[in-house]
Coordinates of C-alpha atoms in Angstrom, one line a residue:
M1 CA 92.4 174.6 87.4
L2 CA 94.1 171.2 87.1
N3 CA 94.1 168.9 90.1
Q4 CA 97.1 166.9 91.2
R5 CA 96.0 163.7 89.4
Q6 CA 95.5 165.6 86.1
V7 CA 99.0 167.2 86.4
Q8 CA 100.5 163.7 86.9
I9 CA 98.6 162.5 83.8
M10 CA 100.0 165.3 81.7
E11 CA 103.5 164.7 83.0
R12 CA 103.2 161.0 82.3
L13 CA 101.8 161.4 78.8
E14 CA 104.4 164.1 77.8
N15 CA 107.2 161.6 78.1
S16 CA 105.6 158.6 76.3
K17 CA 102.3 156.9 75.4
A18 CA 100.1 155.1 77.9
S19 CA 96.9 153.2 77.8
G20 CA 93.8 154.2 79.8
L21 CA 94.2 151.1 81.9
E22 CA 97.8 151.9 82.6
L23 CA 96.9 155.4 83.6
A24 CA 94.1 154.2 85.9
K25 CA 96.5 151.8 87.6
L26 CA 99.2 154.5 88.0
M27 CA 96.7 157.0 89.5
G28 CA 94.9 154.4 91.6
T29 CA 91.5 155.2 90.1
S30 CA 89.0 153.9 87.5
K31 CA 89.4 154.1 83.8
R32 CA 86.2 156.1 83.6
T33 CA 87.8 158.8 85.9
I34 CA 90.8 158.9 83.7
L35 CA 88.6 159.5 80.6
R36 CA 86.9 162.4 82.5
D37 CA 90.3 163.8 83.5
I38 CA 91.5 163.7 79.9
S39 CA 88.3 165.4 78.7
Q40 CA 88.9 168.1 81.3
I41 CA 92.5 168.5 80.5
N42 CA 91.7 169.0 76.8
H43 CA 89.1 171.6 77.7
L44 CA 91.7 173.5 79.7
L45 CA 94.5 173.1 77.1
R46 CA 92.4 174.2 74.1
S47 CA 94.9 175.6 71.5
I48 CA 97.9 175.0 73.8
G49 CA 97.9 171.3 73.2
E50 CA 95.8 168.1 73.2
I51 CA 95.8 164.6 74.5
T52 CA 95.1 162.3 71.5
S53 CA 94.5 158.6 71.3
S54 CA 95.9 156.3 68.7
Q55 CA 94.2 153.4 67.0
A56 CA 96.4 151.1 69.1
G57 CA 94.7 152.5 72.2
G58 CA 97.6 154.6 73.7
Y59 CA 97.2 158.2 74.8
Q60 CA 99.9 160.9 74.0
L61 CA 100.1 164.5 74.9
Q62 CA 100.8 166.8 71.9
I63 CA 102.1 170.3 72.9
H64 CA 101.5 173.1 70.4
E65 CA 102.6 176.2 72.5
R66 CA 105.3 175.1 74.9
Q67 CA 105.6 178.3 76.9
A68 CA 101.8 178.6 77.4
Y69 CA 101.8 174.9 78.4
R70 CA 104.6 175.6 81.0
N71 CA 102.6 178.5 82.4
L72 CA 99.4 176.4 82.8
L73 CA 101.3 173.6 84.3
H74 CA 103.2 175.8 86.7
Q75 CA 100.0 177.6 87.7
S76 CA 98.4 174.3 88.6
M77 CA 101.5 173.0 90.4
Y78 CA 102.0 176.1 92.6
D79 CA 99.6 174.9 95.3
D80 CA 102.3 172.4 96.4
E81 CA 105.0 175.0 96.4
L82 CA 102.8 177.4 98.3
I83 CA 102.3 174.8 101.0
L84 CA 106.1 174.5 101.2
L85 CA 106.4 178.3 101.4
E86 CA 103.9 178.4 104.3
L87 CA 105.9 175.7 106.1
L88 CA 109.1 177.6 105.5
R89 CA 107.8 180.8 107.0
H90 CA 106.1 179.4 110.1
D91 CA 107.0 177.0 112.8
F92 CA 103.7 175.2 112.5
R93 CA 100.7 175.4 110.1
T94 CA 97.3 173.8 110.8
L95 CA 94.9 172.8 108.0
D96 CA 92.8 175.8 109.0
D97 CA 95.8 178.1 108.6
L98 CA 96.6 176.7 105.2
A99 CA 92.9 176.7 104.1
A100 CA 92.6 180.4 105.0
T101 CA 95.8 181.4 103.2
L102 CA 95.6 179.2 100.1
F103 CA 91.8 179.2 99.6
L104 CA 91.7 175.4 99.4
S105 CA 89.5 173.0 101.2
K106 CA 90.9 171.0 104.1
P107 CA 90.3 167.6 102.3
V108 CA 92.3 168.8 99.3
L109 CA 95.0 170.2 101.6
S110 CA 95.2 166.8 103.4
E111 CA 95.6 165.0 100.1
K112 CA 98.3 167.5 99.0
I113 CA 100.3 167.2 102.2
V114 CA 100.2 163.4 101.9
F115 CA 101.5 163.8 98.3
L116 CA 104.3 166.2 99.4
R117 CA 105.4 163.9 102.2
A118 CA 105.7 161.0 99.7
H119 CA 107.1 163.1 96.9
Y120 CA 109.9 164.6 99.1
A121 CA 110.5 161.5 101.2
N122 CA 114.2 161.4 100.4
R123 CA 114.7 165.2 100.4
L124 CA 112.6 166.9 103.1
D125 CA 111.4 165.9 106.6
I126 CA 107.7 167.1 106.5
K127 CA 106.2 166.2 109.9
S128 CA 102.9 166.6 111.7
K129 CA 102.3 167.0 115.4
P130 CA 98.8 166.6 117.1
N131 CA 97.3 169.8 118.3
Y132 CA 100.0 171.9 116.6
G133 CA 99.9 171.1 112.8
H134 CA 102.4 170.5 110.1
Y135 CA 106.0 171.6 110.0
L136 CA 109.4 171.3 108.3
N137 CA 111.9 169.5 110.5
E138 CA 115.0 171.0 108.7
P139 CA 118.0 173.1 109.8
L140 CA 118.1 176.7 108.8
F141 CA 120.6 176.3 105.9
R142 CA 118.3 173.7 104.2
K143 CA 115.3 176.0 104.7
M144 CA 117.2 178.8 103.1
I145 CA 118.2 176.6 100.1
L146 CA 114.6 175.5 99.6
L147 CA 113.3 179.0 99.8
A148 CA 115.9 180.2 97.3
N149 CA 114.8 177.3 95.0
L150 CA 111.2 178.5 95.2
I151 CA 112.2 182.1 94.4
D152 CA 114.4 181.1 91.6
K153 CA 111.5 179.0 90.0
N154 CA 109.4 182.1 89.5
P155 CA 110.8 185.3 91.0
A156 CA 107.7 187.5 90.3
F157 CA 105.2 184.9 91.7
F158 CA 107.1 184.2 95.0
C159 CA 108.6 187.6 95.6
E160 CA 105.0 189.0 95.6
R161 CA 104.1 186.4 98.3
L162 CA 107.2 187.3 100.3
E163 CA 106.3 191.0 100.1
I164 CA 109.5 191.7 98.1
T165 CA 109.0 194.1 95.2
M166 CA 110.3 193.2 91.7
N167 CA 112.2 196.5 91.8
D168 CA 114.0 195.3 94.9
Y169 CA 114.8 191.9 93.3
L170 CA 116.1 193.5 90.0
H171 CA 118.1 196.1 92.0
R172 CA 120.0 193.4 94.0
L173 CA 120.4 191.3 90.8
Q174 CA 122.0 194.2 89.1
I175 CA 124.4 194.8 92.0
I176 CA 125.4 191.2 92.0
R177 CA 126.0 191.2 88.2
E178 CA 128.3 194.2 88.6
M179 CA 130.3 192.6 91.4
D180 CA 133.3 190.3 91.1
T181 CA 131.4 187.5 92.8
A182 CA 133.5 184.9 91.0
R183 CA 136.4 185.8 93.3
V184 CA 134.5 185.4 96.6
Y185 CA 131.9 182.8 95.6
P186 CA 132.5 181.1 92.3
N187 CA 130.4 178.6 90.3
I188 CA 127.1 180.3 90.9
H189 CA 124.8 182.1 88.5
S190 CA 123.8 185.7 89.4
A191 CA 120.1 184.8 89.5
H192 CA 120.8 181.9 91.9
L193 CA 122.8 184.1 94.1
V194 CA 120.2 186.8 94.4
S195 CA 117.6 184.1 95.3
L196 CA 119.9 183.0 98.1
V197 CA 120.2 186.6 99.3
L198 CA 116.5 187.1 99.3
A199 CA 116.0 183.8 101.2
A200 CA 118.5 184.9 103.8
M201 CA 116.7 188.2 104.2
V202 CA 113.4 186.4 104.9
L203 CA 114.8 183.7 107.2
G204 CA 117.8 185.6 108.8
D205 CA 117.3 186.9 112.3
D206 CA 116.5 190.6 112.1
G207 CA 117.9 191.2 115.6
V208 CA 121.3 192.7 116.2
A209 CA 123.9 190.0 115.3
L210 CA 127.1 190.3 117.2
D211 CA 130.5 189.8 115.5
V212 CA 129.2 189.7 111.9
P213 CA 132.2 188.8 109.7
K214 CA 133.2 191.2 107.0
M215 CA 132.2 190.2 103.4
T216 CA 132.3 193.2 101.2
F217 CA 129.8 192.1 98.6
L218 CA 127.2 191.2 101.2
E219 CA 127.5 194.6 102.8
E220 CA 126.9 196.3 99.4
L221 CA 123.6 194.5 99.1
G222 CA 122.1 196.4 102.1
I223 CA 120.8 193.5 104.0
S224 CA 120.4 193.0 107.8
P225 CA 123.2 191.8 110.0
G226 CA 121.3 188.6 110.7
A227 CA 120.9 187.9 106.9
R228 CA 124.6 188.7 106.4
R229 CA 125.6 186.3 109.2
L230 CA 123.4 183.5 107.7
L231 CA 124.8 184.0 104.2
H232 CA 128.4 184.3 105.4
D233 CA 128.2 181.0 107.3
F234 CA 126.5 179.3 104.4
I235 CA 129.0 180.5 101.8
E236 CA 132.0 179.5 104.0
T237 CA 130.5 176.0 104.6
Q238 CA 129.9 175.5 100.8
Q239 CA 133.3 176.8 99.9
R240 CA 135.0 174.3 102.2
K241 CA 133.0 171.5 100.6
S242 CA 133.9 172.8 97.1
A243 CA 137.6 172.9 97.9
A244 CA 137.5 169.2 98.7
I245 CA 136.5 168.4 95.1
T246 CA 139.7 167.7 93.3
T247 CA 140.4 165.7 90.2
N248 CA 142.4 163.3 92.3
E249 CA 139.5 162.6 94.6
L250 CA 137.1 162.2 91.7
Q251 CA 139.5 159.8 90.0
L252 CA 139.6 157.7 93.2
I253 CA 135.7 157.5 93.2
L254 CA 135.7 156.6 89.4
Q255 CA 138.4 154.1 89.8
R256 CA 136.4 152.3 92.5
Q257 CA 133.5 152.3 90.1
A258 CA 135.7 150.9 87.3
E259 CA 136.7 148.1 89.6
Q260 CA 133.1 147.5 90.8
Y261 CA 131.8 147.3 87.2
S262 CA 135.0 145.6 85.8
T263 CA 135.2 148.2 83.0
P264 CA 136.9 151.5 82.2
V265 CA 134.3 154.1 82.9
Y266 CA 136.1 157.4 82.7
D267 CA 138.6 159.6 80.9
M268 CA 140.0 163.0 82.1
E269 CA 137.4 164.9 80.1
L270 CA 134.7 163.2 82.2
V271 CA 136.7 163.9 85.4
E272 CA 136.8 167.7 84.6
Q273 CA 133.1 167.8 83.6
L274 CA 132.1 166.1 86.9
A275 CA 134.3 168.4 88.9
G276 CA 132.6 171.5 87.4
H277 CA 129.1 170.0 87.9
L278 CA 129.7 169.1 91.5
K279 CA 131.2 172.6 92.3
R280 CA 128.1 174.3 90.8
S281 CA 125.8 171.9 92.7
I282 CA 127.5 172.8 96.0
A283 CA 127.5 176.5 95.3
Y284 CA 123.7 176.3 94.7
P285 CA 122.1 173.1 95.9
I286 CA 118.7 172.2 94.5
I287 CA 116.2 170.5 96.9
L288 CA 113.0 171.5 95.1
H289 CA 111.8 168.8 92.8
D290 CA 112.3 169.8 89.1
R291 CA 109.4 168.8 86.9
K292 CA 111.4 168.3 83.7
L293 CA 109.9 169.3 80.4
H294 CA 112.4 167.2 78.5
N295 CA 112.6 163.4 78.0
I296 CA 115.9 161.5 78.0
A297 CA 114.3 158.1 78.3
N298 CA 115.7 157.1 74.9
I299 CA 119.3 157.9 76.1
K300 CA 118.8 156.0 79.3
A301 CA 117.6 153.0 77.4
V302 CA 120.5 153.0 75.0
Y303 CA 123.1 153.7 77.8
P304 CA 121.7 151.9 80.9
L305 CA 125.2 151.3 82.3
A306 CA 126.0 155.1 82.1
F307 CA 122.9 155.9 84.3
D308 CA 123.7 153.0 86.6
L309 CA 127.1 154.5 87.1
S310 CA 125.5 158.0 87.7
I311 CA 123.4 156.6 90.5
T312 CA 126.4 155.1 92.2
F313 CA 128.5 158.2 91.5
V314 CA 125.9 160.5 93.0
A315 CA 125.7 158.4 96.2
S316 CA 129.5 158.4 96.5
A317 CA 129.8 162.2 95.9
N318 CA 127.1 162.9 98.4
A319 CA 128.9 160.8 101.0
V320 CA 132.5 161.9 100.3
F321 CA 131.9 165.6 99.8
G322 CA 128.8 166.1 102.1
M323 CA 126.7 167.2 99.1
E324 CA 123.0 167.3 98.4
L325 CA 122.7 166.1 94.8
Y326 CA 119.6 164.3 93.7
D327 CA 119.3 164.6 89.9
I328 CA 121.2 161.9 88.1
D329 CA 120.2 163.0 84.5
L330 CA 123.1 165.3 83.8
I331 CA 125.6 163.0 85.5
G332 CA 124.2 160.2 83.3
L333 CA 124.7 162.2 80.2
Y334 CA 128.3 162.9 81.1
F335 CA 128.9 159.2 81.5
S336 CA 127.1 158.4 78.3
C337 CA 129.4 160.8 76.4
A338 CA 132.5 159.3 78.1
M339 CA 131.4 155.8 77.1
E340 CA 131.0 156.9 73.5
R341 CA 134.6 158.3 73.6
I342 CA 136.1 155.1 74.9
K343 CA 133.8 152.4 73.4
Q344 CA 134.5 149.7 70.9
A345 CA 137.0 149.4 68.1
S346 CA 135.9 150.4 64.6
A347 CA 133.9 147.9 62.6
K348 CA 135.5 146.7 59.4
V349 CA 133.5 147.3 56.2
V350 CA 134.5 146.2 52.7
L351 CA 133.7 148.6 49.8
F352 CA 133.8 146.6 46.6
S353 CA 134.1 148.9 43.6
D354 CA 135.4 149.0 40.0
Q355 CA 136.1 152.8 40.2
Y356 CA 138.9 153.6 42.6
A357 CA 138.2 157.4 42.5
V358 CA 134.6 157.0 43.4
A359 CA 135.5 154.4 46.0
S360 CA 138.0 156.8 47.6
I361 CA 135.3 159.5 47.9
N362 CA 132.8 157.1 49.4
K363 CA 135.4 155.8 51.9
Q364 CA 136.2 159.4 53.0
M365 CA 132.4 160.2 53.4
M366 CA 131.7 157.0 55.4
E367 CA 134.7 157.4 57.8
R368 CA 133.8 161.1 58.3
E369 CA 130.1 160.5 59.0
I370 CA 130.4 157.1 60.8
Q371 CA 133.2 157.5 63.3
T372 CA 133.3 153.8 64.4
V373 CA 133.9 152.3 60.9
E374 CA 137.0 151.3 59.0
V375 CA 136.5 151.1 55.3
I376 CA 138.6 148.7 53.2
V377 CA 138.5 149.4 49.4
V378 CA 138.6 146.3 47.2
T379 CA 138.6 146.4 43.4
H380 CA 139.0 142.7 42.4
Q381 CA 136.8 139.7 43.2
Q382 CA 139.8 137.5 44.1
E383 CA 141.0 140.1 46.6
L384 CA 137.5 140.4 48.0
Q385 CA 137.4 136.6 48.7
Q386 CA 140.8 136.8 50.5
I387 CA 139.7 139.7 52.7
L388 CA 136.5 138.0 53.7
E389 CA 138.4 134.8 54.6
Q390 CA 141.3 136.5 56.5
Q391 CA 139.5 139.3 58.4
E392 CA 136.4 139.8 60.5
I393 CA 134.2 141.9 58.1
K394 CA 130.9 143.2 59.4
L395 CA 129.4 144.4 56.2
L396 CA 130.0 144.4 52.4
L397 CA 129.1 147.4 50.3
N398 CA 128.7 146.5 46.7
N399 CA 129.7 149.6 44.7
H400 CA 130.7 147.5 41.6
A401 CA 129.0 148.1 38.3
T402 CA 129.4 144.6 37.0
F403 CA 128.9 142.2 39.9
Q404 CA 125.4 142.7 41.1
D405 CA 124.7 139.4 42.9
I406 CA 127.7 138.6 45.1
Q407 CA 127.4 135.3 47.1
V408 CA 129.1 135.9 50.4
D409 CA 128.4 135.0 54.1
V410 CA 128.4 138.5 55.4
E411 CA 125.5 141.0 55.0
C412 CA 125.6 143.0 51.8
I413 CA 124.2 146.4 50.8
D414 CA 124.2 147.7 47.2
I415 CA 125.0 151.4 46.9
K416 CA 125.0 153.8 44.0
Q417 CA 128.0 155.5 42.4
V418 CA 128.5 158.2 45.0
I419 CA 127.0 157.4 48.3
T420 CA 123.9 159.3 49.4
K421 CA 122.9 160.5 52.9
I422 CA 120.0 158.0 52.9
E423 CA 122.5 155.2 52.1
L424 CA 124.9 156.4 54.9
Q425 CA 122.1 156.3 57.4
A426 CA 121.1 152.8 56.2
I427 CA 124.7 151.6 56.6
Q428 CA 124.9 153.1 60.1
D429 CA 121.6 151.5 61.2
T430 CA 122.7 148.1 59.8
L431 CA 126.1 148.2 61.6
E432 CA 124.3 149.1 64.9
K433 CA 122.0 146.1 64.6
I434 CA 124.0 143.5 62.6
D435 CA 125.8 141.9 65.6
V436 CA 122.5 141.7 67.6
R437 CA 120.5 140.2 64.7
K438 CA 123.1 137.5 64.2
N439 CA 123.0 136.5 67.8
I440 CA 119.4 137.0 68.8
R441 CA 118.9 133.3 69.9
T442 CA 122.3 133.4 71.7
F443 CA 121.5 136.6 73.5
F444 CA 118.0 135.5 74.4
P445 CA 118.2 131.7 74.8
E446 CA 114.9 129.9 74.4
E447 CA 115.8 127.2 76.9
L448 CA 116.1 129.8 79.7
A449 CA 112.7 131.5 79.1
M450 CA 110.3 131.1 82.0
D451 CA 106.9 132.0 83.4
Y452 CA 106.7 133.4 86.9
D453 CA 103.6 133.1 89.0
N454 CA 103.7 136.4 90.8
K455 CA 100.7 137.2 93.1
A456 CA 98.6 140.3 92.4
D457 CA 99.8 142.0 95.7
E458 CA 103.5 141.4 95.1
D459 CA 105.6 144.5 94.4
W460 CA 108.5 144.7 91.9
D461 CA 111.2 144.2 94.6
M462 CA 109.5 141.0 95.7
I463 CA 109.1 139.7 92.2
V464 CA 112.8 140.4 91.3
H465 CA 113.9 138.6 94.5
G466 CA 111.8 135.6 93.7
I467 CA 112.9 135.3 90.0
C468 CA 116.6 135.8 91.0
E469 CA 116.2 133.0 93.6
Q470 CA 114.9 130.7 90.9
L471 CA 117.6 131.6 88.4
V472 CA 120.3 131.0 91.1
E473 CA 118.8 127.6 91.9
Q474 CA 118.9 126.7 88.2
A475 CA 122.5 127.9 88.0
V476 CA 121.5 130.5 85.3
L477 CA 122.8 133.4 87.5
S478 CA 125.5 133.3 90.1
P479 CA 124.6 134.5 93.6
D480 CA 126.7 137.6 93.0
E481 CA 124.9 138.4 89.8
A482 CA 121.5 137.9 91.4
L483 CA 122.5 140.2 94.3
K484 CA 123.7 142.9 91.9
I485 CA 120.4 142.8 89.9
Q486 CA 118.4 143.1 93.1
E487 CA 120.5 146.0 94.4
R488 CA 120.3 147.8 91.1
E489 CA 116.5 147.5 91.0
Q490 CA 116.1 148.8 94.5
K491 CA 118.0 152.0 93.6
G492 CA 115.1 153.2 91.4
N493 CA 115.3 154.7 87.9
N494 CA 114.6 151.2 86.6
L495 CA 115.1 150.5 83.0
V496 CA 111.8 149.9 81.2
I497 CA 111.5 150.0 77.4
N498 CA 107.9 150.2 76.1
H499 CA 106.4 148.2 79.0
L500 CA 109.2 145.6 79.1
A501 CA 111.4 145.7 82.2
L502 CA 115.1 145.1 81.9
P503 CA 116.7 144.3 85.3
H504 CA 120.4 143.9 84.6
C505 CA 123.9 143.7 86.1
T506 CA 127.4 143.7 84.9
T507 CA 129.3 140.4 84.7
Q508 CA 132.8 139.1 84.1
R509 CA 131.6 136.2 81.9
S510 CA 133.3 136.0 78.5
Q511 CA 130.0 136.3 76.6
A512 CA 128.9 139.9 75.8
F513 CA 125.2 139.6 76.8
F514 CA 122.5 137.2 77.7
A515 CA 119.0 137.7 79.0
V516 CA 116.3 135.5 80.4
F517 CA 112.8 136.2 79.1
V518 CA 110.3 136.1 81.9
H519 CA 106.5 136.3 81.5
L520 CA 104.6 137.4 84.7
A521 CA 101.3 136.0 85.6
N522 CA 100.0 139.4 86.8
P523 CA 101.0 142.9 85.6
V524 CA 103.1 145.0 88.0
Q525 CA 104.2 148.7 88.1
V526 CA 107.9 149.3 87.7
D527 CA 108.9 152.9 88.2
G528 CA 105.4 154.1 87.3
T529 CA 105.0 151.9 84.2
V530 CA 102.9 148.8 83.9
V531 CA 104.9 145.7 82.7
Q532 CA 104.0 142.0 82.3
N533 CA 107.3 140.8 80.8
A534 CA 110.9 141.2 81.7
L535 CA 114.4 140.5 80.5
F536 CA 116.8 139.6 83.3
A537 CA 120.2 140.4 81.7
C538 CA 123.9 140.1 82.4
V539 CA 126.2 142.3 80.3
N540 CA 130.0 142.4 80.0
P541 CA 130.7 146.1 79.6
N542 CA 134.1 145.4 78.1
V543 CA 132.5 143.8 75.0
S544 CA 131.4 146.3 72.3
T545 CA 128.1 144.5 71.8
E546 CA 126.8 145.6 75.2
L547 CA 125.8 149.0 74.0
K548 CA 124.4 147.7 70.7
V549 CA 122.0 145.2 72.4
F550 CA 120.3 147.9 74.5
S551 CA 120.2 150.3 71.5
Y552 CA 118.7 147.5 69.3
L553 CA 116.0 146.6 71.9
Y554 CA 115.1 150.3 72.4
Y555 CA 114.4 150.8 68.7
V556 CA 112.8 147.5 67.8
L557 CA 110.5 147.4 70.9
N558 CA 109.4 151.0 70.3
E559 CA 108.3 150.1 66.8
H560 CA 105.3 148.2 68.4
D561 CA 102.4 149.8 70.3
D562 CA 102.2 149.4 74.1
E563 CA 99.3 147.0 73.9
T564 CA 101.4 144.6 71.8
I565 CA 104.2 144.5 74.3
L566 CA 101.9 144.2 77.3
G567 CA 100.2 141.4 75.4
L568 CA 103.3 139.2 74.9
S569 CA 102.5 135.9 76.5
N570 CA 105.5 133.7 75.7
Y571 CA 109.1 133.6 74.4
A572 CA 108.0 133.0 70.8
A573 CA 105.9 136.2 70.7
F574 CA 108.8 138.2 72.2
I575 CA 111.3 136.9 69.6
A576 CA 108.8 137.6 66.8
C577 CA 108.7 141.3 68.1
I578 CA 112.5 141.7 68.0
E579 CA 113.7 139.4 65.3
K580 CA 113.9 141.5 62.1

């Protein structure tokens, strides 16, 4: 069976590579212990998957049978959930009680309870009382939600421990599916609703409940009056919250965000998507931590502002609507899609060709495949020179049979008669990076680069504060920009691209983007990743280049192994990594 540390190693390596030294620092143990853990993990995984090491020294988890991997991971993780289950079902549980029930030693249980308390610090109040034991200091509604989350995670596993037969579970699930529950309690999946029903059966008072309100679909489920009372009150409370979520209220929240970030951040499609997501989240809140088996780190790196907006939006929604929403990932994806819909004007590309028919086909293919491009067809050299002088052209595509060596100031790509998919991809990649490549030294000024003598015991917040103070003193950042960077970093979900941290904020400066390269004297952990270099960036979200810089950094930095990025010791080495 995997221990807690080994589970964390697997979760970390599933998302990206990490060196043995980084894993040791992350887990608070020695590199030798990490090597033993990796050996043990590989022994347990066998044909399911394997942790491999590259020549560059980074470890990566390769999964061959995903469902079998999920089963193994869940089996190893259930100790934590079983502790939560015990705390839900009893007023207090001592270590002796838990040891007798879960067949774990008291030292292991102590370690797991410390982990749970830290892991759920912002979600659950797990307390301990001398001479009594450990307990959940939560109201009945939240306990019911948490128990429903556990049941929903693995009905067979948790129903067995609650002495609920699978026939009973499936019978009530079938009743719910046949009901018109959308009329009485919309925005909830049948499996989620049956989990709430079973949780109410376990936690509801089995005594005679006076004045139980009528709710036909609850009566058909054949549950006790106490459970009906609990569910009725919960559903009524959640319905009142859901009714408060209107497009007008969401537009007010989003408009405040637009003013805060000085950029348009939404359209009506986003408003409707968020409204649906919030109503579903109210109908069935999720308190239990979800160990995701997907990785959207690449999207977060390309659209950092979208995920910054999602953090702010979730905080506002929780406060305004009385919600319990913790996961920002889906909200961030909604914002990312909205930013794509409202982002920059099309880039102008000249297609120089001596065959108008072929040029027309190529123009149609490019504008269909690359939505942010405007293709201008030119057939004569004189006309080409005029266009280049009069308009801002991003790229020249030479589709001309005669002129093979055109001397122009803009970047040029030669293409064949009818454009191929490979050439289309090359054009799109070039357009994504062309502005950034032209302005590397402007975006990352050499004169602003600095070394920062952080102490080994300083955490990330202290380091960010110290660097921001220096940058304000040097008039590189305004006090407002420095404050926004510090506040953004304190919110968590920090942006780190291959061991390089990117603290950032929005600005109203006219320039699209600038960043200060900072080399740290000592490595530090940022959101679970070791970094020794950072870019303190200000971005103008109303300038199209903003998205392109982050996208460019993501792709060029990830072309290098982690040891190379961690080993950058000065500005020149950094520029050499990204200047292509």
